[in-house]
Every structure is written in structure tokens, then in C-alpha cells.
mmCIF file of C-alpha atoms in Angstrom:
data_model
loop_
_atom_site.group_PDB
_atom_site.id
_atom_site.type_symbol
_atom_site.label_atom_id
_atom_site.label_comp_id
_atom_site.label_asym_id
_atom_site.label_seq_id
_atom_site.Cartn_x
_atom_site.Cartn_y
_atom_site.Cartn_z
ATOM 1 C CA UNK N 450 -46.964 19.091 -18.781
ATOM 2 C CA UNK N 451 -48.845 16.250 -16.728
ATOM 3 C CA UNK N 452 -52.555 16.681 -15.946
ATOM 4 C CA UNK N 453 -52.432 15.587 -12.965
ATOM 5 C CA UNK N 454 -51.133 18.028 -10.545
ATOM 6 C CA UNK N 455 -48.382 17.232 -7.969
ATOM 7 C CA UNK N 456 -49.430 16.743 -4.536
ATOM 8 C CA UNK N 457 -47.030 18.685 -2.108
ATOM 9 C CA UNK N 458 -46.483 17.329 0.993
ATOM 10 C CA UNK N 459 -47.443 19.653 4.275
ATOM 11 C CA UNK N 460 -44.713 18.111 6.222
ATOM 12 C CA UNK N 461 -41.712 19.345 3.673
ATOM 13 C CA UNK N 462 -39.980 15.999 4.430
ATOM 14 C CA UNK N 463 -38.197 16.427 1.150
ATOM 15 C CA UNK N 464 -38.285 20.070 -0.060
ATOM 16 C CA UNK N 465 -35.320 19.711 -2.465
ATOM 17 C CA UNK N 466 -36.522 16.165 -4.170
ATOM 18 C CA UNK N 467 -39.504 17.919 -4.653
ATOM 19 C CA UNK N 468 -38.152 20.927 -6.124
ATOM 20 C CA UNK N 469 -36.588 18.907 -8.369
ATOM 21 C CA UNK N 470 -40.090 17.225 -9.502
ATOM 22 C CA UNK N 471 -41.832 20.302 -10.345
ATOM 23 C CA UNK N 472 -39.053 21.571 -12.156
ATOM 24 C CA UNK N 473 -39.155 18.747 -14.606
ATOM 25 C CA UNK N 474 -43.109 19.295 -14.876
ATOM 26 C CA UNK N 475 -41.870 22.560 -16.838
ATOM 27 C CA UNK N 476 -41.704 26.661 -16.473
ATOM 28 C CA UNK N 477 -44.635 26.285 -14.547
ATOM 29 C CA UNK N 478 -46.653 22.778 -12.206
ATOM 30 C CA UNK N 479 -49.553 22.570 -11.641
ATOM 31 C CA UNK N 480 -49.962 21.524 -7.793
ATOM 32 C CA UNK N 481 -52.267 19.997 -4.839
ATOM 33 C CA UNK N 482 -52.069 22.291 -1.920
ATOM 34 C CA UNK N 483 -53.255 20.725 1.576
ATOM 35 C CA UNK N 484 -57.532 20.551 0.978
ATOM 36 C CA UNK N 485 -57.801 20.115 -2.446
ATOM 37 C CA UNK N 486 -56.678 23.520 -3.168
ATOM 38 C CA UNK N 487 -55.267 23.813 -7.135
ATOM 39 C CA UNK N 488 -52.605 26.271 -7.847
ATOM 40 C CA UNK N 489 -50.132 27.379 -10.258
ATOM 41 C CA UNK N 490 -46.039 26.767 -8.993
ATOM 42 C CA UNK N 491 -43.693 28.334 -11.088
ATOM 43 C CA UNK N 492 -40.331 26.624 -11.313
ATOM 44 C CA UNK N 493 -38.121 29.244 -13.735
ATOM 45 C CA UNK N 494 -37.261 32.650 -12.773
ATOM 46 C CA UNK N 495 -37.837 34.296 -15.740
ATOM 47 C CA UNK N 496 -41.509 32.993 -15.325
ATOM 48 C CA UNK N 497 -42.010 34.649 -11.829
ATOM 49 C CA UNK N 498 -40.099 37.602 -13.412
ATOM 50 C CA UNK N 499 -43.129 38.196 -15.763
ATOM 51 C CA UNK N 500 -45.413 37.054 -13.019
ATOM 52 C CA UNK N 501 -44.732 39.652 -10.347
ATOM 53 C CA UNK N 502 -44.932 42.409 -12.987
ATOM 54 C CA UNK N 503 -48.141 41.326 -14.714
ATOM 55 C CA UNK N 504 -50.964 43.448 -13.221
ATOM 56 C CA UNK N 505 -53.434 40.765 -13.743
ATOM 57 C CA UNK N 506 -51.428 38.691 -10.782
ATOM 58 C CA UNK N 507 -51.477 40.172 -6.962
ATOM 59 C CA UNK N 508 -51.827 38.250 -3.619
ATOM 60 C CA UNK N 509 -54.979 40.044 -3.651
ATOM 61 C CA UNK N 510 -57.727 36.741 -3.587
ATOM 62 C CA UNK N 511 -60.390 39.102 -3.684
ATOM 63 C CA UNK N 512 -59.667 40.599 -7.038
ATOM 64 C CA UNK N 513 -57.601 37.820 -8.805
ATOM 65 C CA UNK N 514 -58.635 34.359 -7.330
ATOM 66 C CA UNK N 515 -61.799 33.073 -8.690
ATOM 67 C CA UNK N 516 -62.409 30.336 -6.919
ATOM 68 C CA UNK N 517 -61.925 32.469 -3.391
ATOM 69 C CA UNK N 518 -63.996 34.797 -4.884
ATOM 70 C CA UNK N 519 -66.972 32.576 -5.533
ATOM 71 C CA UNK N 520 -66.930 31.904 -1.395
ATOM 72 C CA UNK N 521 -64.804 28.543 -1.881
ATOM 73 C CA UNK N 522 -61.726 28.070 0.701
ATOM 74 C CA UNK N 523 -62.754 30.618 3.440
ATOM 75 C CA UNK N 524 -63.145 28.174 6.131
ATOM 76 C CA UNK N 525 -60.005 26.443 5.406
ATOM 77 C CA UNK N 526 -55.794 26.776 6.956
ATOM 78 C CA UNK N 527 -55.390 28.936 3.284
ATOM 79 C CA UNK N 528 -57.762 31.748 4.939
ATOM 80 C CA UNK N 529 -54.614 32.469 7.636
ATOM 81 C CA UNK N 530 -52.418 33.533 4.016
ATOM 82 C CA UNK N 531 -54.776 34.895 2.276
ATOM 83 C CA UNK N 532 -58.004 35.834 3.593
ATOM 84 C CA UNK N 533 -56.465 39.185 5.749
ATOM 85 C CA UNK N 534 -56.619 42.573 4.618
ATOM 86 C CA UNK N 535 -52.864 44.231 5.000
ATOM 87 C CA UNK N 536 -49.993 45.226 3.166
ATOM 88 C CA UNK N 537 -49.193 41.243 2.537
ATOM 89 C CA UNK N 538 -52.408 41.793 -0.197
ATOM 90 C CA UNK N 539 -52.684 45.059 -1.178
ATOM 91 C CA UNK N 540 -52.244 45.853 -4.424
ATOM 92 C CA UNK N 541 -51.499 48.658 -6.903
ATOM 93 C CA UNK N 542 -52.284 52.161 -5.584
ATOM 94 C CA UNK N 543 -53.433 51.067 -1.984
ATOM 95 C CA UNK N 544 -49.936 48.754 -1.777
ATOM 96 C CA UNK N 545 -47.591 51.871 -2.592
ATOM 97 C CA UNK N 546 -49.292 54.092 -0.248
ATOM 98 C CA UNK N 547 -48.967 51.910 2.358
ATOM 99 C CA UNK N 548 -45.158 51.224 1.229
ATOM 100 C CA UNK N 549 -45.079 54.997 1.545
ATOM 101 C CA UNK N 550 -46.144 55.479 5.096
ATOM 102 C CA UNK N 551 -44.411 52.573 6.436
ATOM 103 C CA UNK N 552 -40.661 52.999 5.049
ATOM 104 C CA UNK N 553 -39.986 55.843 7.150
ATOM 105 C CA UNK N 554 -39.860 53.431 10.527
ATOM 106 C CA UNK N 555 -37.411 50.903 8.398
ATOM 107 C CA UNK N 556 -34.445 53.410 9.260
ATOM 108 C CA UNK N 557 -31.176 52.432 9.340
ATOM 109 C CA UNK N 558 -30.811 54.225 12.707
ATOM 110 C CA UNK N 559 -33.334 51.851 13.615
ATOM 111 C CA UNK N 560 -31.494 48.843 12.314
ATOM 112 C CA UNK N 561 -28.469 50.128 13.913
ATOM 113 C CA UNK N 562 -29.702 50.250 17.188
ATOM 114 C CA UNK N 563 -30.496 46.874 17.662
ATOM 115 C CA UNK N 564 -26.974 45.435 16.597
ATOM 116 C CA UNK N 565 -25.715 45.057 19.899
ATOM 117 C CA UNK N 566 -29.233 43.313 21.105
ATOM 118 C CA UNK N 567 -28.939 40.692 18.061
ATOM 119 C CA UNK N 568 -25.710 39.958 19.056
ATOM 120 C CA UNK N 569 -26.588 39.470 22.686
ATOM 121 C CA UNK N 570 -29.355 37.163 21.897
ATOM 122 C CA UNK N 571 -27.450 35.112 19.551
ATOM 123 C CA UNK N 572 -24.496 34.759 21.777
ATOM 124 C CA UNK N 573 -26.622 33.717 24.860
ATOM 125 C CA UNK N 574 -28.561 31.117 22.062
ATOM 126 C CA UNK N 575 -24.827 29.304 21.370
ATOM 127 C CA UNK N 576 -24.151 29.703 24.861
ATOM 128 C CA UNK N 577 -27.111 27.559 25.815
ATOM 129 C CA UNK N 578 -26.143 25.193 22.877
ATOM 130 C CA UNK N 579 -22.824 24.882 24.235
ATOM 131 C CA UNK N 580 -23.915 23.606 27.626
ATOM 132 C CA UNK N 581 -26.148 20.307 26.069
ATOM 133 C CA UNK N 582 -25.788 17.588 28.312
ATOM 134 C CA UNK N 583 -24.218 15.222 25.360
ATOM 135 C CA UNK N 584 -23.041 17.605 23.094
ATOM 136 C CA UNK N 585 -26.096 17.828 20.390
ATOM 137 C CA UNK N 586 -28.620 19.823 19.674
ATOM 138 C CA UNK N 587 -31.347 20.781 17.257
ATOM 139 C CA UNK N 588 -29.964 23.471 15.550
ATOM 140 C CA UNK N 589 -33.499 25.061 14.274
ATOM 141 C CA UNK N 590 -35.252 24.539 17.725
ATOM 142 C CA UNK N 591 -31.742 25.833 19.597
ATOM 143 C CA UNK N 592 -30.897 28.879 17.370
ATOM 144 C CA UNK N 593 -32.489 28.798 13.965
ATOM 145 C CA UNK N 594 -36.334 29.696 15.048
ATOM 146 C CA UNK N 595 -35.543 31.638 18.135
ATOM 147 C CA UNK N 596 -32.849 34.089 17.223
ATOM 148 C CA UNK N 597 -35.658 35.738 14.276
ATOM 149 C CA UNK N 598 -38.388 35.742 16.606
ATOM 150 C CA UNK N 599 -36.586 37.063 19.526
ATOM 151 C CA UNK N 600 -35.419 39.913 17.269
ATOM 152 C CA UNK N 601 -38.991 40.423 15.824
ATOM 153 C CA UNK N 602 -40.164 40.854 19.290
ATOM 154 C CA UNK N 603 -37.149 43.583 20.280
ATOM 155 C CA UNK N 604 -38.497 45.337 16.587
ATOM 156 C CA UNK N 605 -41.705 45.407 17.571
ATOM 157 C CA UNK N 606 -41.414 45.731 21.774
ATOM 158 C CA UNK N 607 -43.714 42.668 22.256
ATOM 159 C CA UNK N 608 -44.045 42.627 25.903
ATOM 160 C CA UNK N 609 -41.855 39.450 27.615
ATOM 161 C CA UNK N 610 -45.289 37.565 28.616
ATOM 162 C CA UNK N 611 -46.496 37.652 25.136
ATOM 163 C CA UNK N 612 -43.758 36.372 23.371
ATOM 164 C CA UNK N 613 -44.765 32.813 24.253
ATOM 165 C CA UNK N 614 -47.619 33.138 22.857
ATOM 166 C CA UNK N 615 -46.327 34.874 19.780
ATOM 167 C CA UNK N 616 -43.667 31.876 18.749
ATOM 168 C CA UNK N 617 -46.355 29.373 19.178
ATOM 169 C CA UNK N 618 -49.055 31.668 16.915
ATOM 170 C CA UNK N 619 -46.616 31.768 13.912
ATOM 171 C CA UNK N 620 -45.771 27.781 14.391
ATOM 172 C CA UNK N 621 -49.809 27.402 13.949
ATOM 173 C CA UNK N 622 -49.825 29.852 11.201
ATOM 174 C CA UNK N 623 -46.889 28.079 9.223
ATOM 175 C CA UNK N 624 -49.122 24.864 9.847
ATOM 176 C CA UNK N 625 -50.750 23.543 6.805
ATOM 177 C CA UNK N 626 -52.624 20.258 7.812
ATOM 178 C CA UNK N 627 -54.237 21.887 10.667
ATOM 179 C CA UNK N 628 -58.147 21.678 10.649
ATOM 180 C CA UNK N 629 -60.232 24.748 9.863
ATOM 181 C CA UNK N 630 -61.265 24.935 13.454
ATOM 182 C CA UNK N 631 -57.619 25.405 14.161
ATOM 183 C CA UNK N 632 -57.019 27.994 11.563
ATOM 184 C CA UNK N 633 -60.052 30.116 12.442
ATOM 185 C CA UNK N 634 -58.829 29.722 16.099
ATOM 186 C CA UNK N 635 -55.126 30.385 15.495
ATOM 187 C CA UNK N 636 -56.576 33.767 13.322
ATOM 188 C CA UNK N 637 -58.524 34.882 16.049
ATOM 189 C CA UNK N 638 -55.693 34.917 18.857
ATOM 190 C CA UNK N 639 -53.281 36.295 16.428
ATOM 191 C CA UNK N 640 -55.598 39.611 15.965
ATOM 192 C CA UNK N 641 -56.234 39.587 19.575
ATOM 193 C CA UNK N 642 -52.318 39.928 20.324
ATOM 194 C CA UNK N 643 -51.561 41.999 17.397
ATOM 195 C CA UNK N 644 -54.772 44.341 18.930
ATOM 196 C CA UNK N 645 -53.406 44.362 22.439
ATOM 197 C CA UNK N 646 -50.137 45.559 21.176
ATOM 198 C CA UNK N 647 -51.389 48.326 19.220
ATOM 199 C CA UNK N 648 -53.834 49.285 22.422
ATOM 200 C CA UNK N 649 -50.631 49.154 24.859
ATOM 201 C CA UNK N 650 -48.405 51.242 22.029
ATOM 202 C CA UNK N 651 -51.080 53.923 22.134
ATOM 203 C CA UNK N 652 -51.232 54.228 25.595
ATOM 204 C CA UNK N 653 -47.346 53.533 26.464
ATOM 205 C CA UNK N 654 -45.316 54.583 23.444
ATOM 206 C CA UNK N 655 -41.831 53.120 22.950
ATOM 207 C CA UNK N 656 -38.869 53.629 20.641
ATOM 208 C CA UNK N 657 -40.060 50.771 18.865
ATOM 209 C CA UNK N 658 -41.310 49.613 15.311
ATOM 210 C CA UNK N 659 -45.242 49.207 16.442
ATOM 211 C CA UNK N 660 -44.767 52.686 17.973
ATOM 212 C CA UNK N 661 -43.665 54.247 14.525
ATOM 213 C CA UNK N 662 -45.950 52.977 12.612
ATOM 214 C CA UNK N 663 -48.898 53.695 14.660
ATOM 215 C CA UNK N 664 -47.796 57.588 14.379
ATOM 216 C CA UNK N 665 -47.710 57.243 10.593
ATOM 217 C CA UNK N 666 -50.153 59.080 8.462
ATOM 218 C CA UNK N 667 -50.387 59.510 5.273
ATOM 219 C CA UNK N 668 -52.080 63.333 3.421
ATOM 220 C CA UNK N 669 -55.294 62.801 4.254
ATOM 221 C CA UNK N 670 -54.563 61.533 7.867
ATOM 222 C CA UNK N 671 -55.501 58.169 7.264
#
């Protein structure tokens, strides 16, 4: 296994070649994430297998990164993945009792619902791809990215004006050569939405995901 660890490119210009690369560095590379940030990629999934089922490995930087630990990283784009406290990091005991509260508003009622409002979107997305002037189009900009977010936004009853706002939020957040200033920015707006949503749930509930899960509770109330 080289020393050295692989530099991955922010822009993904070639995901597969680099695949490739890290797999022949072994089970597991060692890799360069955007700021000098060191990490561990595995490359075999029996590897990850173990990983995910190891309780000395969570997404939880506060109890199994060192380095984040020691204060290192929290002004940086990596503060946007990690550096939140939600279900994304919990861990153990506090991750299955959120798990708990929230399945109940993943229904399939739910799911079933918003068939015909998928389908609408995606057939007024091709629709719109049909009509380009010369006949090409960018198939992630035309269909790809919108179709998920639109739906995400019908899950969650983001308000039309907002959902601007939302699509361009998650590009920044997906960002990884983006200054610090950016990322501390592009954090800040995203709680701001995410609050207003939750403040306009509370005050107009809807038959909608934010709506259910606001209303969950779990023994204790909490």
C-alpha cells in the first residue's frame, strides 16, 4: 500500500478511472480530501461490511475522529458533512431512537400518494426536453437533478418560493472546493430554510413529511 495518499479530485472529472486507482492501492487507500484532509477509502465490500458493523466506526466526528476532535477542520467545506448534529451522525442508542420516531412518517400510504405527482413532474421534465431548440440537452441539468429535488420538495411541502433557494443550497453543499467562508455561509442559509419550514409546519400543518415528523414523539415526549 503506497504512502502517499491519493489525491481525489473535487471536480469528479473521472470518477470511474479513479475508482479503479484506489482499488489497486488495496482493501483499503489512503486519500487527500479537498484541504489537506487525510482519510481512510475503502475499496472491497467485505471491508465496509466489517466497517459499518464495528462500533468503534460512526459518522459521529465528535466521538470517533481525532483530528476533528482536537478543533482541526471546523472552519473548513468538511464542517457542512460532518460538523451537524442529526440523524446523519447519531450513533448507537440516540441513532435507533431517532430511527424509531421517524419510520412511522416513511409509510407506504405516504409513498403511494405521491405516485401520480412523480409521474407528473417527470413527464412535464421530458416534455420540456422534447421541445430543445436543436434537439439536445443536458440530461442531469434537464431531468437528472430536478426530478429528485422536485419530489423532495412535494415530500417535504417546501413552499414554491423556496424551492429556488433549496436546489441551489444542496449544489453549494455538494461543493467541495468552495472556501470556508462559503461553507459557513451555505450552513447558515440552509438552517435558516430548514427553520422557516419547521416554523410555517407548526403554524400551517400539511399532509406532508415535515408535518409528520414534527408531531413525532418519542416516551418521554422528546
Amino acid at each position: 500500500m503506497p504512502d502517499q495518499p491519493y489525491v481525489i479530485d473535487p471536480a469528479g472529472a473521472d470518477l470511474h478511472g479513479e475508482a479503479d486507482l484506489l482499488r489497486e492501492r488495496g482493501a483499503a487507500a489512503l486519500i487527500e480530501l479537498p484541504g489537506g484532509i487525510r482519510a481512510w477509502a475503502p475499496t472491497q465490500y467485505e471491508i465496509l461490511k466489517r466497517l459499518l458493523a464495528d462500533d468503534r466506526v460512526s459518522k459521529d466526528p465528535n466521538q470517533h475522529w481525532p483530528a476533528w476532535i482536537s478543533g482541526e477542520y471546523r472552519e473548513s467545506w468538511i464542517t457542512l458533512w460532518v460538523g451537524v448534529t442529526n440523524m446523519f451522525t447519531a450513533y448507537g442508542a440516540d441513532h435507533r431512537r431517532l430511527r424509531k420516531l421517524v419510520s412511522p412518517a416513511f409509510t407506504k400510504r405516504r409513498t403511494d400518494a405521491l405516485k401520480p405527482r412523480i409521474e407528473e413532474l417527470a413527464a412535464t421534465l421530458l416534455d420540456r426536453m422534447a421541445e430543445a431548440p436543436d434537439g439536445r440537452v443536458d440530461l442531469r441539468s434537464a431531468y437528472a437533478h430536478p426530478l429528485p429535488m422536485q419530489v423532495i420538495c412535494e415530500l417535504f411541502g417546501l413552499p414554491e418560493d423556496r424551492r429556488a433557494d433549496t436546489a441551489r443550497l444542496i449544489e453549494a453543499n455538494m461543493d467541495t472546493t468552495i472556501t470556508p467562508e462559503q461553507a459557513m455561509a451555505t450552513y447558515r442559509e440552509i438552517h435558516e430554510l430548514l427553520a422557516g419550514l419547521v416554523a410555517a409546519k407548526r403554524e400551517r400543518p400539511g399532509d406532508d413529511l415535515t408535518t409528520a415528523l414534527i408531531a413525532a414523539r418519542d416516551e418521554e415526549g422528546s
